[in-house]
Coordinates of C-alpha atoms in Angstrom, one line a residue:
V1 CA -103.2 19.8 -20.8
Q2 CA -106.5 20.7 -22.6
G3 CA -108.6 18.8 -20.1
Q4 CA -109.5 16.0 -22.6
P5 CA -109.3 12.3 -21.8
V6 CA -106.0 10.7 -22.6
E7 CA -106.5 8.3 -25.4
V8 CA -103.7 5.9 -24.3
S9 CA -103.5 6.2 -20.5
E10 CA -101.2 3.3 -19.8
T11 CA -98.7 1.3 -21.9
A12 CA -97.5 -2.2 -20.9
V13 CA -93.8 -2.5 -20.7
D14 CA -91.8 -5.7 -21.1
G15 CA -89.2 -6.7 -18.6
C16 CA -88.7 -7.3 -14.9
L17 CA -87.9 -5.2 -11.9
L18 CA -84.2 -5.4 -11.0
S19 CA -83.2 -6.2 -7.4
A20 CA -80.0 -5.2 -5.8
P21 CA -77.9 -8.2 -4.7
P22 CA -78.6 -9.2 -1.1
A23 CA -76.1 -8.4 1.6
P24 CA -74.1 -11.6 2.2
G25 CA -75.0 -13.5 5.4
P26 CA -77.1 -12.1 8.2
A27 CA -77.6 -8.4 8.7
A28 CA -74.9 -6.5 10.5
T29 CA -75.6 -5.3 14.0
W30 CA -75.1 -1.9 15.5
A31 CA -72.2 -3.2 17.5
D32 CA -70.6 -4.9 14.6
G33 CA -70.4 -2.3 11.8
I34 CA -73.6 -0.2 11.6
G35 CA -72.7 2.0 14.6
A36 CA -69.3 2.8 13.2
L37 CA -70.8 3.5 9.8
M38 CA -73.4 5.9 11.3
H39 CA -70.7 7.7 13.3
R40 CA -68.4 8.0 10.2
K41 CA -71.0 9.2 7.7
C42 CA -73.9 10.7 9.8
A43 CA -72.9 11.9 13.2
G44 CA -71.0 14.9 12.0
C45 CA -74.4 16.6 11.6
H46 CA -76.8 14.3 13.4
R47 CA -75.9 15.2 17.0
P48 CA -77.5 17.3 19.8
G49 CA -77.5 21.0 19.2
S50 CA -77.1 20.8 15.4
A51 CA -79.5 21.6 12.6
A52 CA -80.3 17.9 12.0
P53 CA -83.8 16.8 13.2
F54 CA -82.4 14.0 15.4
S55 CA -79.2 12.6 16.8
L56 CA -77.6 9.4 15.5
L57 CA -74.9 9.0 18.1
S58 CA -76.4 6.0 20.0
Y59 CA -78.1 2.8 19.1
E60 CA -81.4 4.0 20.6
D61 CA -81.3 7.1 18.4
A62 CA -80.8 5.1 15.2
A63 CA -83.3 2.4 16.0
A64 CA -86.0 5.0 16.8
N65 CA -85.5 6.6 13.4
R66 CA -84.7 3.5 11.4
Q67 CA -87.6 3.9 8.9
M68 CA -86.6 7.4 8.2
I69 CA -83.0 6.2 7.7
A70 CA -84.2 3.6 5.2
E71 CA -86.2 6.2 3.2
V72 CA -83.4 8.7 2.8
V73 CA -80.8 6.0 2.1
T74 CA -83.1 4.5 -0.6
N75 CA -83.9 7.8 -2.3
E76 CA -80.3 9.0 -1.8
T77 CA -81.1 12.3 -0.2
M78 CA -78.8 11.5 2.8
P79 CA -75.9 11.8 3.3
P80 CA -76.2 14.9 1.1
W81 CA -73.9 14.6 -1.9
Y82 CA -74.7 15.8 -5.5
A83 CA -71.6 15.0 -7.6
A84 CA -72.1 12.3 -10.3
G85 CA -69.9 9.3 -9.4
P86 CA -68.2 8.7 -12.7
H87 CA -66.6 12.1 -12.9
G88 CA -63.8 12.9 -10.4
Q89 CA -62.9 11.7 -6.9
F90 CA -63.4 14.2 -4.1
Q91 CA -61.8 14.1 -0.7
N92 CA -64.9 15.4 1.1
D93 CA -67.3 12.8 -0.6
C94 CA -69.7 11.8 2.2
S95 CA -71.9 9.6 0.1
L96 CA -72.5 5.9 0.8
T97 CA -71.2 3.1 -1.3
D98 CA -73.6 0.5 -2.7
E99 CA -72.3 -1.9 -0.1
E100 CA -72.9 0.5 2.7
K101 CA -76.4 1.2 1.5
R102 CA -77.2 -2.5 1.3
S103 CA -75.9 -3.0 4.8
L104 CA -78.0 -0.2 6.3
L105 CA -81.1 -1.3 4.5
A106 CA -80.6 -4.9 5.6
W107 CA -80.1 -3.7 9.2
V108 CA -83.4 -1.8 9.1
A109 CA -85.2 -4.8 7.4
A110 CA -83.9 -7.1 10.2
D111 CA -85.5 -4.8 12.8
S112 CA -82.3 -3.0 13.6
P113 CA -80.4 -5.6 15.7
A114 CA -78.2 -4.2 18.5
G115 CA -75.7 -7.0 18.8
D116 CA -73.3 -7.4 21.7
H117 CA -73.5 -4.0 23.6
R118 CA -70.0 -4.6 24.9
R119 CA -68.7 -4.3 21.3
A120 CA -70.7 -1.2 20.5
P121 CA -68.5 1.7 19.3
E122 CA -68.1 4.8 21.5
P123 CA -69.8 7.8 20.0
P124 CA -67.5 10.4 18.6
P125 CA -66.6 13.1 21.2
A126 CA -68.7 16.3 21.2
P127 CA -67.1 19.3 19.5
Q128 CA -65.2 21.5 22.0
T129 CA -66.5 24.6 20.3
D130 CA -69.4 25.7 18.2
W131 CA -67.0 26.7 15.4
R132 CA -66.6 24.1 12.7
I133 CA -63.0 25.2 12.1
G134 CA -62.1 24.7 15.8
K135 CA -61.5 27.5 18.2
P136 CA -60.6 30.6 16.2
D137 CA -57.3 32.4 16.8
M138 CA -59.1 35.7 16.0
L139 CA -62.7 36.7 16.3
S140 CA -64.4 39.7 14.7
S141 CA -68.0 40.7 14.6
R142 CA -70.3 43.7 13.9
L143 CA -70.5 46.1 16.9
C144 CA -74.3 46.2 16.6
Q145 CA -77.0 44.0 15.3
H146 CA -78.9 44.2 12.0
T147 CA -82.7 44.4 12.3
I148 CA -84.8 42.3 9.8
P149 CA -88.4 43.2 9.2
E150 CA -91.3 40.8 9.5
S151 CA -91.9 40.3 5.7
G152 CA -91.0 41.4 2.3
F153 CA -87.7 41.5 0.3
V154 CA -84.7 42.7 2.4
P155 CA -82.1 44.6 0.3
Y156 CA -78.6 43.2 0.7
R157 CA -76.7 44.6 3.6
Y158 CA -73.1 45.6 3.3
T159 CA -70.8 46.1 6.3
V160 CA -67.1 46.2 7.1
L161 CA -66.0 44.5 10.3
P162 CA -64.1 46.7 12.8
W163 CA -60.6 45.5 12.3
V164 CA -57.8 46.5 10.0
F165 CA -54.9 44.1 9.1
L166 CA -51.9 46.5 9.4
Q167 CA -49.5 43.9 8.0
E168 CA -49.9 41.2 5.4
T169 CA -51.7 38.3 7.0
W170 CA -52.0 34.6 6.0
V171 CA -55.1 32.6 7.1
E172 CA -55.6 28.9 7.0
A173 CA -59.3 28.7 7.9
I174 CA -62.2 31.2 8.0
E175 CA -65.8 30.6 9.2
I176 CA -68.7 33.0 8.9
R177 CA -71.2 32.3 11.7
P178 CA -74.5 34.1 12.1
L179 CA -75.8 34.1 15.6
N180 CA -79.4 34.0 14.3
P181 CA -79.0 31.6 11.3
A182 CA -82.7 31.4 10.7
V183 CA -82.6 34.9 9.0
V184 CA -79.4 34.6 7.0
H185 CA -79.8 33.0 3.5
H186 CA -76.1 33.6 2.6
C187 CA -73.2 35.9 3.3
N188 CA -70.2 36.6 1.1
M189 CA -66.9 37.9 2.5
A190 CA -64.1 39.7 0.7
Y191 CA -61.2 41.8 1.9
V192 CA -61.6 45.6 1.3
S193 CA -58.7 48.0 0.8
S194 CA -58.1 51.5 -0.5
A195 CA -58.2 49.9 -4.0
G196 CA -61.8 48.8 -3.4
V197 CA -63.4 45.4 -3.5
G198 CA -64.0 43.0 -6.4
E199 CA -64.0 39.5 -7.7
D200 CA -60.3 39.1 -7.0
T201 CA -60.7 40.1 -3.3
F202 CA -63.4 37.4 -2.6
I203 CA -62.5 35.1 0.3
T204 CA -65.3 32.8 1.1
G205 CA -69.1 32.6 1.9
Y206 CA -71.7 31.2 4.1
V207 CA -74.4 29.3 2.1
P208 CA -77.2 26.8 3.0
G209 CA -75.7 23.4 3.7
G210 CA -72.2 24.5 2.9
Q211 CA -68.9 24.0 4.8
P212 CA -66.5 26.7 6.0
M213 CA -63.2 27.3 4.2
D214 CA -60.6 25.2 5.9
L215 CA -57.5 24.9 3.8
G216 CA -55.9 22.7 6.5
R217 CA -57.9 19.8 5.0
F218 CA -55.6 19.9 1.9
E219 CA -52.5 19.4 4.0
N220 CA -50.3 21.1 1.4
G221 CA -49.4 24.4 3.1
T222 CA -52.1 26.4 1.3
A223 CA -53.3 29.7 3.0
F224 CA -55.2 32.8 2.0
R225 CA -53.3 36.1 1.8
I226 CA -54.9 39.3 3.2
P227 CA -52.9 42.3 2.1
A228 CA -51.7 44.9 4.5
G229 CA -54.2 47.8 5.1
S230 CA -57.2 45.6 4.4
G231 CA -60.4 45.0 6.3
L232 CA -63.1 42.3 6.0
G233 CA -66.3 43.2 4.2
L234 CA -69.6 41.3 4.3
Q235 CA -72.4 41.1 1.8
I236 CA -75.4 39.7 3.7
H237 CA -78.6 38.3 2.2
Y238 CA -81.2 38.3 5.0
T239 CA -84.6 36.6 4.7
T240 CA -87.8 37.2 6.7
T241 CA -89.4 34.8 9.1
G242 CA -92.8 36.5 9.8
R243 CA -91.6 38.4 12.8
R244 CA -89.2 41.2 13.5
E245 CA -85.7 39.7 14.0
Q246 CA -82.2 40.7 14.8
C247 CA -78.8 39.2 13.9
R248 CA -75.2 39.7 14.5
I249 CA -72.6 37.9 12.3
Q250 CA -69.3 36.7 13.7
V251 CA -66.2 35.8 11.7
G252 CA -63.6 33.4 13.1
L253 CA -60.1 33.0 11.6
R254 CA -57.5 30.3 12.2
F255 CA -53.9 31.1 11.3
P256 CA -51.4 28.5 9.9
R257 CA -49.4 26.3 12.1
T258 CA -47.2 25.0 9.3
V259 CA -45.0 26.6 6.7
V260 CA -47.1 28.5 4.0
R261 CA -46.1 27.1 0.6
K262 CA -49.1 28.0 -1.6
Q263 CA -51.5 30.9 -2.0
L264 CA -55.1 30.1 -2.6
R265 CA -56.4 31.6 -5.9
H266 CA -59.7 31.3 -7.8
V267 CA -61.5 32.2 -11.0
L268 CA -65.2 33.0 -11.1
L269 CA -67.4 32.1 -14.1
D270 CA -70.2 34.6 -13.8
P271 CA -72.0 35.4 -17.1
R272 CA -74.9 37.9 -16.7
R273 CA -76.2 38.8 -20.2
W274 CA -78.9 36.1 -20.4
K275 CA -82.7 35.9 -20.1
I276 CA -84.6 32.7 -19.3
P277 CA -87.9 32.7 -21.3
P278 CA -91.2 31.9 -19.5
G279 CA -91.9 28.2 -19.3
E280 CA -88.4 27.2 -20.6
P281 CA -87.6 23.8 -18.9
A282 CA -83.8 23.5 -19.8
F283 CA -82.4 26.9 -20.6
E284 CA -78.6 26.6 -21.1
V285 CA -76.0 29.1 -19.9
Q286 CA -72.3 28.6 -20.1
A287 CA -69.1 30.5 -19.5
A288 CA -65.4 29.8 -19.9
R289 CA -61.9 31.0 -18.8
R290 CA -58.5 30.2 -20.2
L291 CA -55.8 29.6 -17.7
D292 CA -52.6 31.7 -17.8
Q293 CA -50.6 29.5 -15.5
D294 CA -50.1 25.8 -14.6
I295 CA -52.5 25.0 -11.8
D296 CA -53.2 22.4 -9.2
L297 CA -57.0 22.2 -8.9
L298 CA -58.3 22.1 -5.3
G299 CA -62.1 22.5 -5.6
M300 CA -65.2 23.8 -7.3
F301 CA -68.4 25.4 -6.1
T302 CA -71.6 26.4 -7.8
H303 CA -74.3 28.9 -6.9
M304 CA -77.7 29.2 -8.6
H305 CA -81.2 30.0 -7.3
V306 CA -84.4 27.9 -7.4
R307 CA -84.5 27.4 -11.1
G308 CA -81.0 26.0 -11.3
R309 CA -81.1 22.3 -12.5
D310 CA -77.5 21.2 -13.0
M311 CA -74.0 22.4 -13.6
T312 CA -71.0 20.7 -15.2
F313 CA -67.4 21.9 -15.0
L314 CA -65.1 20.8 -17.9
A315 CA -61.5 21.3 -18.8
A316 CA -60.0 21.3 -22.3
L317 CA -56.3 21.0 -22.3
P318 CA -54.5 22.5 -25.3
G319 CA -55.1 20.4 -28.4
Q320 CA -57.3 17.9 -26.5
P321 CA -61.1 17.3 -26.1
A322 CA -62.8 18.5 -23.0
E323 CA -63.0 16.3 -19.9
V324 CA -65.6 16.5 -17.2
L325 CA -64.1 17.8 -13.9
L326 CA -67.4 17.8 -11.9
Q327 CA -71.0 17.2 -12.8
I328 CA -73.9 18.1 -10.5
P329 CA -76.9 16.6 -12.3
N330 CA -79.4 17.5 -9.5
Y331 CA -78.5 20.9 -8.0
N332 CA -80.0 21.5 -4.6
F333 CA -80.5 25.1 -3.6
E334 CA -80.9 24.1 0.0
R335 CA -77.5 22.4 0.2
Q336 CA -74.8 24.2 -1.7
L337 CA -71.8 22.0 -1.2
G338 CA -68.2 22.6 -2.2
Y339 CA -66.3 19.8 -3.9
E340 CA -62.7 19.4 -2.8
L341 CA -60.0 17.5 -4.6
T342 CA -56.9 15.9 -3.2
P343 CA -53.9 18.1 -4.0
G344 CA -52.0 16.8 -7.0
S345 CA -54.9 14.8 -8.3
R346 CA -55.9 17.2 -11.1
K347 CA -53.2 19.4 -12.6
L348 CA -54.0 21.6 -15.6
P349 CA -51.4 23.3 -17.8
A350 CA -51.5 27.0 -18.9
G351 CA -53.6 27.4 -21.9
S352 CA -56.3 25.0 -20.7
E353 CA -59.9 26.2 -20.9
I354 CA -62.2 25.7 -17.9
R355 CA -65.9 25.8 -18.9
A356 CA -69.1 25.6 -16.8
V357 CA -72.4 24.7 -18.4
A358 CA -75.7 25.0 -16.5
H359 CA -79.4 24.5 -17.2
F360 CA -82.3 26.3 -15.6
D361 CA -85.9 25.1 -15.3
N362 CA -88.4 28.0 -15.6
S363 CA -91.4 25.7 -16.3
T364 CA -94.5 24.8 -14.3
F365 CA -92.9 21.4 -13.6
N366 CA -90.4 23.0 -11.3
P367 CA -92.1 22.9 -7.9
F368 CA -89.7 25.6 -6.6
N369 CA -90.4 28.0 -9.4
P370 CA -92.0 31.2 -7.9
D371 CA -93.4 32.4 -11.3
P372 CA -93.0 30.3 -14.5
S373 CA -94.8 33.1 -16.5
R374 CA -91.9 35.5 -15.9
T375 CA -88.8 36.2 -18.0
V376 CA -85.9 35.7 -15.6
G377 CA -82.5 37.4 -15.7
Y378 CA -79.6 37.9 -13.3
G379 CA -80.6 39.3 -9.9
L380 CA -79.6 39.2 -6.3
Q381 CA -83.0 38.0 -4.9
T382 CA -84.1 34.4 -4.9
V383 CA -86.9 35.1 -7.3
D384 CA -84.2 36.1 -9.8
E385 CA -81.3 33.9 -11.0
M386 CA -77.6 33.6 -10.7
F387 CA -74.8 31.6 -12.4
N388 CA -71.7 31.4 -10.3
G389 CA -69.0 28.8 -11.0
F390 CA -66.1 29.1 -8.7
V391 CA -62.8 27.2 -9.4
F392 CA -60.2 27.2 -6.6
F393 CA -56.6 26.3 -7.2
V394 CA -52.9 26.9 -6.4
D395 CA -49.9 27.6 -8.7
Q396 CA -48.2 24.2 -9.4
H397 CA -44.7 25.7 -9.2
E398 CA -45.2 28.1 -6.2
D399 CA -43.3 27.3 -3.0
L400 CA -43.4 30.4 -0.8
Q401 CA -41.7 28.9 2.2
L402 CA -43.2 31.4 4.6
Q403 CA -43.0 31.0 8.4
T404 CA -46.0 32.8 10.0
D405 CA -46.8 33.7 13.5
P406 CA -49.6 31.4 14.7
V407 CA -50.9 34.2 16.9
N408 CA -51.7 36.7 14.2
G409 CA -50.8 35.1 10.8
Q410 CA -48.1 37.7 10.0
V411 CA -44.9 36.6 8.3
I412 CA -42.0 36.1 10.6
R413 CA -39.4 35.2 8.0
P414 CA -39.0 32.9 5.0
A415 CA -38.8 29.4 6.3
G416 CA -35.1 28.4 6.9
G417 CA -34.0 32.1 6.6
P418 CA -31.9 34.1 9.1

């Protein structure tokens, strides 16, 4: 640090490099396993027209990019997944097992054999719509576009979409879709009523690398309730690209096709009275909430900015030590994933405490840090910091038994009623 020679520049270490066990037998071929693996774990994003840099639907696609595949599989940057393996099982886990990694690397090392083309798997069909939740039952968007300047900080934009839900409405899936995604960093959505808007009215968000809210994936009759007389409000964080841009944001909704049994609920851990000192490499922030009901945990989501290092969610049942629900040891600002649990796999009784603990790196060793000499507090812009720990759940004992109209999500009658 002082520019002086290092007295001991290298230290010999005893021991040997460890090698992973070789894949048994000859390397698998594209036709005999590798193609199916690529389609299952990669093709959801790596397809024409997506944000991925290349397609992985065909053998030719994969063989042409085999060295890149080997690199990202070795350093575990793809498929993107950041939850630590020992803590929790998640139904949307897209990571590769050790055996799958070894098979892919052996296939690349063997010069990517194709195998019998007659046995090659058919690529998955192309999506029938650009919407990841499928074709929406209802579509709403701003009537006019927002204009984004060439450079500088863009204040958050707030807008209410031109639609009012005159009756109570239940929604199974919601997707926020910018028509110019290059200028949208993230967008939060809540319902807005005469009572205002707040943490309790939050619905979902659009974030880098995230997935839309699709409660149908839980297959337990969960839906989100929008009260009568409400509209949909957006908080939009635009970013500049070096040229003047425009963007319109659309919102698609899919209504339930099955009986609604559970209402989606959440708590937000969002402490704000903290300051990260200059140069601090592991500043700790934590927050907790005690549950007032028996819950069935469905998912967790964390949002920090570029100094965020890690976040851990823990649950302490009454009279018991805390257990880790989710640990994200290497938070990635560019890919903010939600972590979904299979319904019934993690139930917590009333009186349990849910705690989130995060660390922030404000040092010069953080390559994403815009200014390590600055004291950093809570703020909306990326140069500031945030601590958001979302916990999504349903009431264990709730069974609404609501029959809704698939055309508009309005309640027809209680299921089985007259």
